[in-house]
Amino acid sequence: MADPGGEASTSLQHPSLLQCVSPAMSSGEVVVWAVGKHVFRYATNTRRGKMVDGEHTDTVRAIAHSNRGLWSTAGDDKQVILWDEGFEHVLARYTHRKKITTAVFDPDGRLIIGDKYGEVWRLTPVETTSQIGEPRHIEFAQAPPNSMEPEAQGCAELLFGHLAVVTAMECIQTHGYLFTADRDEKIRMSLYPSYQVIHAFMLGHTEYVSALHYSPQYEQVISTSADGTIRRWSLSTGQQVGAAFHVDPTSKRAVIACSAYDYTCDKIYYVCENSPTVVVTLGLPGAPETGAEITIEALVASSKLLVAAYSFSLMPLYLLGILLQSLW
């Protein structure tokens, strides 16, 4: 099975597309993804992309976007890098003590990261005054004292820990929840910012959870997993309300990541290991519990599917290569 990867951000201009799409810039929407240590930026209106200057020295596992116009990339080199909206300038850096597996910004612009030690930390970017025309300048604030880690010093505040690698996170500002998933198939539903309070454990997956997404229309959390299923969970109770196999359960393949959820038509776009296709499922209330595979040709023809495809940080390389050839 493939290793768990990272996550990304929300679109304000097209809110139905819920991962790896930034708010619109003057040049149009931007999609950011990673392959290995390389980060790519793609403008969907001009269909032009570029490789961001190499700042990471190892695989990038997490990409996140804040509502304050910041991007964050992090991964196996233990580096957290903050970028401006256009990926032109590095605004801040932080070196973590463990490899980083996932990241998400909270509503207040603080960055929450999960690591391979199973711990969840929080960083607080603080913007300092800069002169007009100069790049933004940001520093990470000193973390408050923490009785859980009295010897720890620096910018990272320890929130809580899992007993396994943290694989995915989702922060839902409208309901005050932080969801964290791990390699031991568990999803923890915590109150946020009162993260010490556990609202529920969402149990049912039989292998690691690869991604989490929020469905605002149905007030459900969507999870994908290496067990080959996409499951739906009630936001109020944390109970499972539905599950669907993307293929015959006897020939399951790991769902590498949920690329995007389009709630205007109840579709989830995702990719599976060793499969050169993107799968679309209509697995929400009132829709059939079946999936359909989309070919590369159909993917290129649809801008919405195109955006969805590029949000995978663990997409099979041959699939990504085919897509790149059609765009550059």
Coordinates of C-alpha atoms in Angstrom, one line a residue:
M1 CA 0.0 0.0 0.0
A2 CA 1.1 3.6 -0.6
D3 CA 2.2 5.7 2.3
P4 CA -0.1 8.4 3.6
G5 CA 0.3 11.9 2.2
G6 CA -0.6 15.4 2.8
E7 CA -3.5 17.7 2.5
A8 CA -4.4 21.2 1.3
S9 CA -6.8 24.1 1.2
T10 CA -10.0 25.6 0.3
S11 CA -11.2 27.7 -2.6
L12 CA -13.2 30.9 -1.9
Q13 CA -14.1 31.7 -5.5
H14 CA -15.2 28.1 -6.3
P15 CA -16.1 26.8 -2.8
S16 CA -17.4 23.5 -4.2
L17 CA -13.8 22.4 -4.9
L18 CA -12.4 21.7 -1.5
Q19 CA -8.7 20.9 -1.8
C20 CA -5.5 22.4 -3.1
V21 CA -7.2 25.4 -4.8
S22 CA -6.4 28.9 -3.5
P23 CA -8.6 32.0 -3.6
A24 CA -8.5 33.6 -7.0
M25 CA -5.5 35.9 -7.7
S26 CA -5.4 38.6 -10.3
S27 CA -4.0 36.0 -12.7
G28 CA -6.7 33.4 -11.8
E29 CA -7.1 30.3 -9.7
V30 CA -3.9 28.6 -8.6
V31 CA -3.4 24.9 -7.9
V32 CA -0.4 23.6 -5.9
W33 CA 0.9 20.1 -5.7
A34 CA 4.1 18.1 -5.0
V35 CA 6.0 15.2 -6.5
G36 CA 8.8 14.1 -4.3
K37 CA 10.7 17.2 -3.1
H38 CA 9.4 19.3 -6.0
V39 CA 6.5 21.7 -5.6
F40 CA 4.5 22.8 -8.6
R41 CA 2.2 25.8 -9.1
Y42 CA -0.5 25.9 -11.9
A43 CA -2.8 28.7 -13.0
T44 CA -6.0 27.2 -14.3
N45 CA -7.1 30.2 -16.3
T46 CA -3.9 30.5 -18.3
R47 CA -3.1 26.7 -18.2
R48 CA 0.4 27.6 -17.3
G49 CA 2.5 26.1 -14.6
K50 CA 5.9 26.2 -13.1
M51 CA 8.1 24.3 -10.7
V52 CA 8.7 26.3 -7.6
D53 CA 12.4 27.0 -6.7
G54 CA 13.7 24.0 -4.8
E55 CA 13.6 24.7 -1.1
H56 CA 12.9 21.2 0.2
T57 CA 15.5 18.5 0.3
D58 CA 13.2 15.5 0.7
T59 CA 9.7 14.5 -0.1
V60 CA 6.9 17.0 0.5
R61 CA 4.0 15.4 2.3
A62 CA 1.8 18.3 3.2
I63 CA 0.5 21.4 1.4
A64 CA -1.9 23.8 3.1
H65 CA -3.4 27.2 2.3
S66 CA -4.7 29.8 4.8
N67 CA -7.4 32.4 4.6
R68 CA -4.8 35.0 4.9
G69 CA -3.0 34.3 1.6
L70 CA -0.3 32.0 2.8
W71 CA 0.8 28.7 1.5
S72 CA 2.7 26.1 3.6
T73 CA 4.7 23.1 2.5
A74 CA 6.3 20.5 4.7
G75 CA 7.5 17.0 4.7
D76 CA 10.3 14.5 5.2
D77 CA 13.0 17.1 5.5
K78 CA 11.3 18.3 8.7
Q79 CA 11.0 21.8 7.2
V80 CA 7.9 23.9 7.4
I81 CA 8.1 26.7 4.8
L82 CA 5.6 29.5 4.4
W83 CA 5.2 31.1 1.0
D84 CA 3.4 34.1 -0.3
E85 CA 0.3 33.7 -2.6
G86 CA 2.3 33.5 -5.8
F87 CA 5.1 31.3 -4.5
E88 CA 7.6 34.0 -5.3
H89 CA 9.0 34.5 -1.8
V90 CA 9.8 32.3 1.3
L91 CA 8.2 34.2 4.2
A92 CA 9.2 32.0 7.1
R93 CA 10.8 28.6 8.0
Y94 CA 10.6 26.3 10.9
T95 CA 12.6 23.0 11.5
H96 CA 10.5 20.4 13.3
R97 CA 12.1 17.5 15.2
K98 CA 10.2 14.8 13.3
K99 CA 9.1 14.2 9.7
I100 CA 5.9 16.0 8.9
T101 CA 3.0 14.0 7.4
T102 CA 0.1 16.4 7.2
A103 CA -0.8 20.1 7.8
V104 CA -3.9 22.4 7.9
F105 CA -4.5 26.0 8.8
D106 CA -7.1 26.9 11.4
P107 CA -9.5 29.8 11.0
D108 CA -7.2 32.1 12.8
G109 CA -4.3 31.4 10.4
R110 CA -2.4 29.2 12.8
L111 CA -0.7 26.1 11.2
I112 CA -1.5 22.7 12.7
I113 CA 1.0 19.9 11.7
G114 CA 1.0 16.2 12.3
D115 CA 4.2 14.2 12.4
K116 CA 5.5 10.6 12.1
Y117 CA 5.8 10.4 15.9
G118 CA 2.0 10.7 16.2
E119 CA 2.0 14.2 17.6
V120 CA -0.1 17.2 16.6
W121 CA 1.6 20.6 16.9
R122 CA 0.6 24.2 16.3
L123 CA 2.6 27.1 14.9
T124 CA 1.5 30.7 15.0
P125 CA 2.7 32.9 12.1
V126 CA 2.9 36.6 13.0
E127 CA 3.2 39.2 10.3
T128 CA 5.5 42.1 11.0
T129 CA 5.2 45.5 9.4
S130 CA 7.0 46.0 6.1
Q131 CA 7.3 48.9 3.8
I132 CA 5.0 49.3 0.8
G133 CA 6.4 47.3 -2.1
E134 CA 8.5 45.0 -0.1
P135 CA 7.8 41.3 0.4
R136 CA 5.7 40.4 3.5
H137 CA 7.8 39.4 6.5
I138 CA 6.5 36.7 8.9
E139 CA 7.9 35.1 12.0
F140 CA 6.7 32.2 14.0
A141 CA 5.7 33.3 17.5
Q142 CA 7.2 31.7 20.6
A143 CA 5.0 28.8 21.8
P144 CA 3.4 29.1 25.3
P145 CA 4.8 26.9 28.1
N146 CA 3.4 23.3 27.9
S147 CA 3.3 20.9 30.8
M148 CA 3.2 18.0 28.4
E149 CA 6.6 19.0 27.0
P150 CA 8.3 21.1 29.7
E151 CA 11.7 20.7 28.0
A152 CA 10.5 21.9 24.6
Q153 CA 11.5 25.3 23.5
G154 CA 10.7 27.2 20.3
C155 CA 7.8 27.9 18.1
A156 CA 5.8 24.7 18.1
E157 CA 3.0 24.1 20.7
L158 CA 2.2 20.5 21.4
L159 CA -1.6 19.9 21.3
F160 CA -2.0 16.2 21.7
G161 CA -0.7 12.9 20.4
H162 CA -1.8 9.7 18.7
L163 CA -0.3 6.3 19.2
A164 CA 0.5 6.0 15.5
V165 CA 1.6 8.2 12.6
V166 CA -0.8 11.1 12.0
T167 CA -1.9 10.7 8.3
A168 CA -4.7 13.3 7.7
M169 CA -6.3 16.3 9.3
E170 CA -9.3 18.6 8.8
C171 CA -10.3 21.7 10.7
I172 CA -13.9 22.8 10.5
Q173 CA -14.3 26.4 11.6
T174 CA -18.1 26.6 11.4
H175 CA -18.6 23.8 14.0
G176 CA -15.4 24.1 16.0
Y177 CA -13.9 20.6 15.3
L178 CA -10.5 19.3 14.6
F179 CA -10.3 15.9 12.9
T180 CA -7.0 13.9 13.0
A181 CA -6.5 10.5 11.6
D182 CA -3.7 8.0 12.0
R183 CA -2.1 4.8 10.6
D184 CA -4.0 2.7 13.2
E185 CA -7.3 3.4 11.3
K186 CA -8.6 5.8 13.9
I187 CA -10.1 9.2 13.4
R188 CA -10.2 11.5 16.5
M189 CA -12.8 14.2 16.6
S190 CA -11.7 17.0 19.0
L191 CA -13.3 20.2 19.9
Y192 CA -11.3 23.2 18.6
P193 CA -9.8 25.4 19.9
S194 CA -10.5 23.3 23.1
Y195 CA -8.5 20.5 21.6
Q196 CA -8.2 18.7 24.9
V197 CA -11.8 17.6 24.7
I198 CA -12.5 14.5 22.6
H199 CA -16.0 14.6 21.1
A200 CA -15.8 11.1 19.5
F201 CA -13.5 8.5 18.0
M202 CA -14.7 7.5 14.5
L203 CA -13.9 3.8 14.0
G204 CA -14.6 1.5 11.0
H205 CA -11.6 1.7 8.6
T206 CA -9.5 -1.4 8.6
E207 CA -6.3 0.2 7.3
Y208 CA -4.8 3.6 7.5
V209 CA -6.8 6.7 6.8
S210 CA -5.4 8.6 3.8
A211 CA -7.5 11.8 3.7
L212 CA -10.3 13.7 5.4
H213 CA -12.8 16.1 3.8
Y214 CA -15.8 18.1 5.1
S215 CA -19.1 18.1 3.3
P216 CA -20.8 21.3 4.3
Q217 CA -24.0 20.5 2.4
Y218 CA -24.7 17.3 4.3
E219 CA -22.7 18.2 7.4
Q220 CA -20.6 15.0 7.1
V221 CA -16.9 14.2 7.2
I222 CA -15.6 12.1 4.3
S223 CA -12.7 9.8 4.8
T224 CA -10.7 7.7 2.4
S225 CA -8.5 4.8 3.3
A226 CA -6.0 2.1 2.2
D227 CA -8.8 -0.4 2.9
G228 CA -10.3 0.7 -0.4
T229 CA -13.3 2.4 1.0
I230 CA -14.8 5.9 1.2
R231 CA -16.8 6.4 4.4
R232 CA -19.1 9.1 5.6
W233 CA -19.5 10.3 9.2
S234 CA -22.1 12.4 11.0
L235 CA -20.6 15.7 12.1
S236 CA -22.9 15.8 15.1
T237 CA -22.3 12.3 16.5
G238 CA -19.2 11.1 14.8
Q239 CA -21.1 7.9 13.8
Q240 CA -20.6 6.3 10.4
V241 CA -23.6 6.9 8.1
G242 CA -22.3 5.3 4.9
A243 CA -19.5 3.5 3.2
A244 CA -18.6 2.6 -0.4
F245 CA -16.0 0.4 -2.0
H246 CA -14.5 1.9 -5.1
V247 CA -14.0 -1.6 -6.6
D248 CA -15.0 -5.1 -5.7
P249 CA -13.9 -5.6 -2.1
T250 CA -12.0 -8.8 -3.0
S251 CA -9.7 -6.8 -5.3
K252 CA -9.3 -3.6 -3.3
R253 CA -6.7 -1.0 -4.0
A254 CA -5.6 1.6 -1.6
V255 CA -7.4 5.0 -2.0
I256 CA -4.3 7.1 -2.1
A257 CA -6.1 10.4 -1.4
C258 CA -9.4 12.1 -1.9
S259 CA -8.6 14.8 -4.4
A260 CA -11.7 17.0 -4.2
Y261 CA -15.3 17.0 -3.1
D262 CA -17.7 18.8 -5.3
Y263 CA -20.9 19.3 -3.3
T264 CA -22.8 21.0 -6.1
C265 CA -23.1 17.6 -7.8
D266 CA -22.3 15.2 -4.9
K267 CA -19.1 13.9 -6.5
I268 CA -15.8 12.8 -4.9
Y269 CA -12.7 12.7 -7.0
Y270 CA -10.0 10.3 -5.9
V271 CA -7.1 8.2 -7.1
C272 CA -6.0 4.7 -6.2
E273 CA -2.6 3.1 -6.1
N274 CA -1.3 1.5 -9.3
S275 CA -4.2 2.9 -11.3
P276 CA -3.8 5.5 -14.2
T277 CA -7.3 6.8 -13.7
V278 CA -9.2 9.2 -11.4
V279 CA -12.4 7.7 -9.9
V280 CA -15.6 9.6 -9.4
T281 CA -18.1 8.4 -6.8
L282 CA -21.6 9.6 -6.0
G283 CA -21.5 8.2 -2.5
L284 CA -23.6 10.8 -0.6
P285 CA -27.2 10.7 0.5
G286 CA -29.6 10.3 -2.4
A287 CA -26.9 9.2 -4.8
P288 CA -26.0 5.6 -5.9
E289 CA -23.1 4.0 -4.0
T290 CA -21.1 3.3 -7.1
G291 CA -17.9 4.6 -8.6
A292 CA -16.9 5.3 -12.2
E293 CA -13.3 5.6 -13.5
I294 CA -12.4 8.6 -15.6
T295 CA -9.9 8.3 -18.4
I296 CA -7.0 10.6 -19.0
E297 CA -8.7 12.1 -22.1
A298 CA -11.8 12.9 -20.1
L299 CA -9.7 14.3 -17.3
V300 CA -7.9 16.7 -19.6
A301 CA -11.1 17.8 -21.2
S302 CA -12.7 18.9 -17.9
S303 CA -11.2 21.9 -16.1
K304 CA -12.9 20.9 -12.8
L305 CA -11.5 17.3 -13.0
L306 CA -8.2 18.8 -14.0
V307 CA -8.1 20.9 -10.8
A308 CA -9.1 17.8 -8.9
A309 CA -6.3 15.7 -10.4
Y310 CA -3.6 18.1 -9.5
S311 CA -4.2 18.1 -5.8
F312 CA -2.6 14.7 -5.2
S313 CA 0.8 14.7 -3.5
L314 CA 1.0 10.9 -3.9
M315 CA -0.3 10.5 -7.4
P316 CA 1.4 7.7 -9.4
L317 CA 4.2 9.3 -11.3
Y318 CA 3.2 7.9 -14.6
L319 CA -0.3 9.4 -14.3
L320 CA 1.2 12.8 -13.4
G321 CA 3.6 12.6 -16.3
I322 CA 0.8 12.0 -18.7
L323 CA -1.1 15.0 -17.4
L324 CA 2.0 17.2 -17.5
Q325 CA 2.5 16.4 -21.1
S326 CA -1.0 17.6 -21.9
L327 CA -0.5 20.9 -20.2
W328 CA 3.1 22.2 -20.7

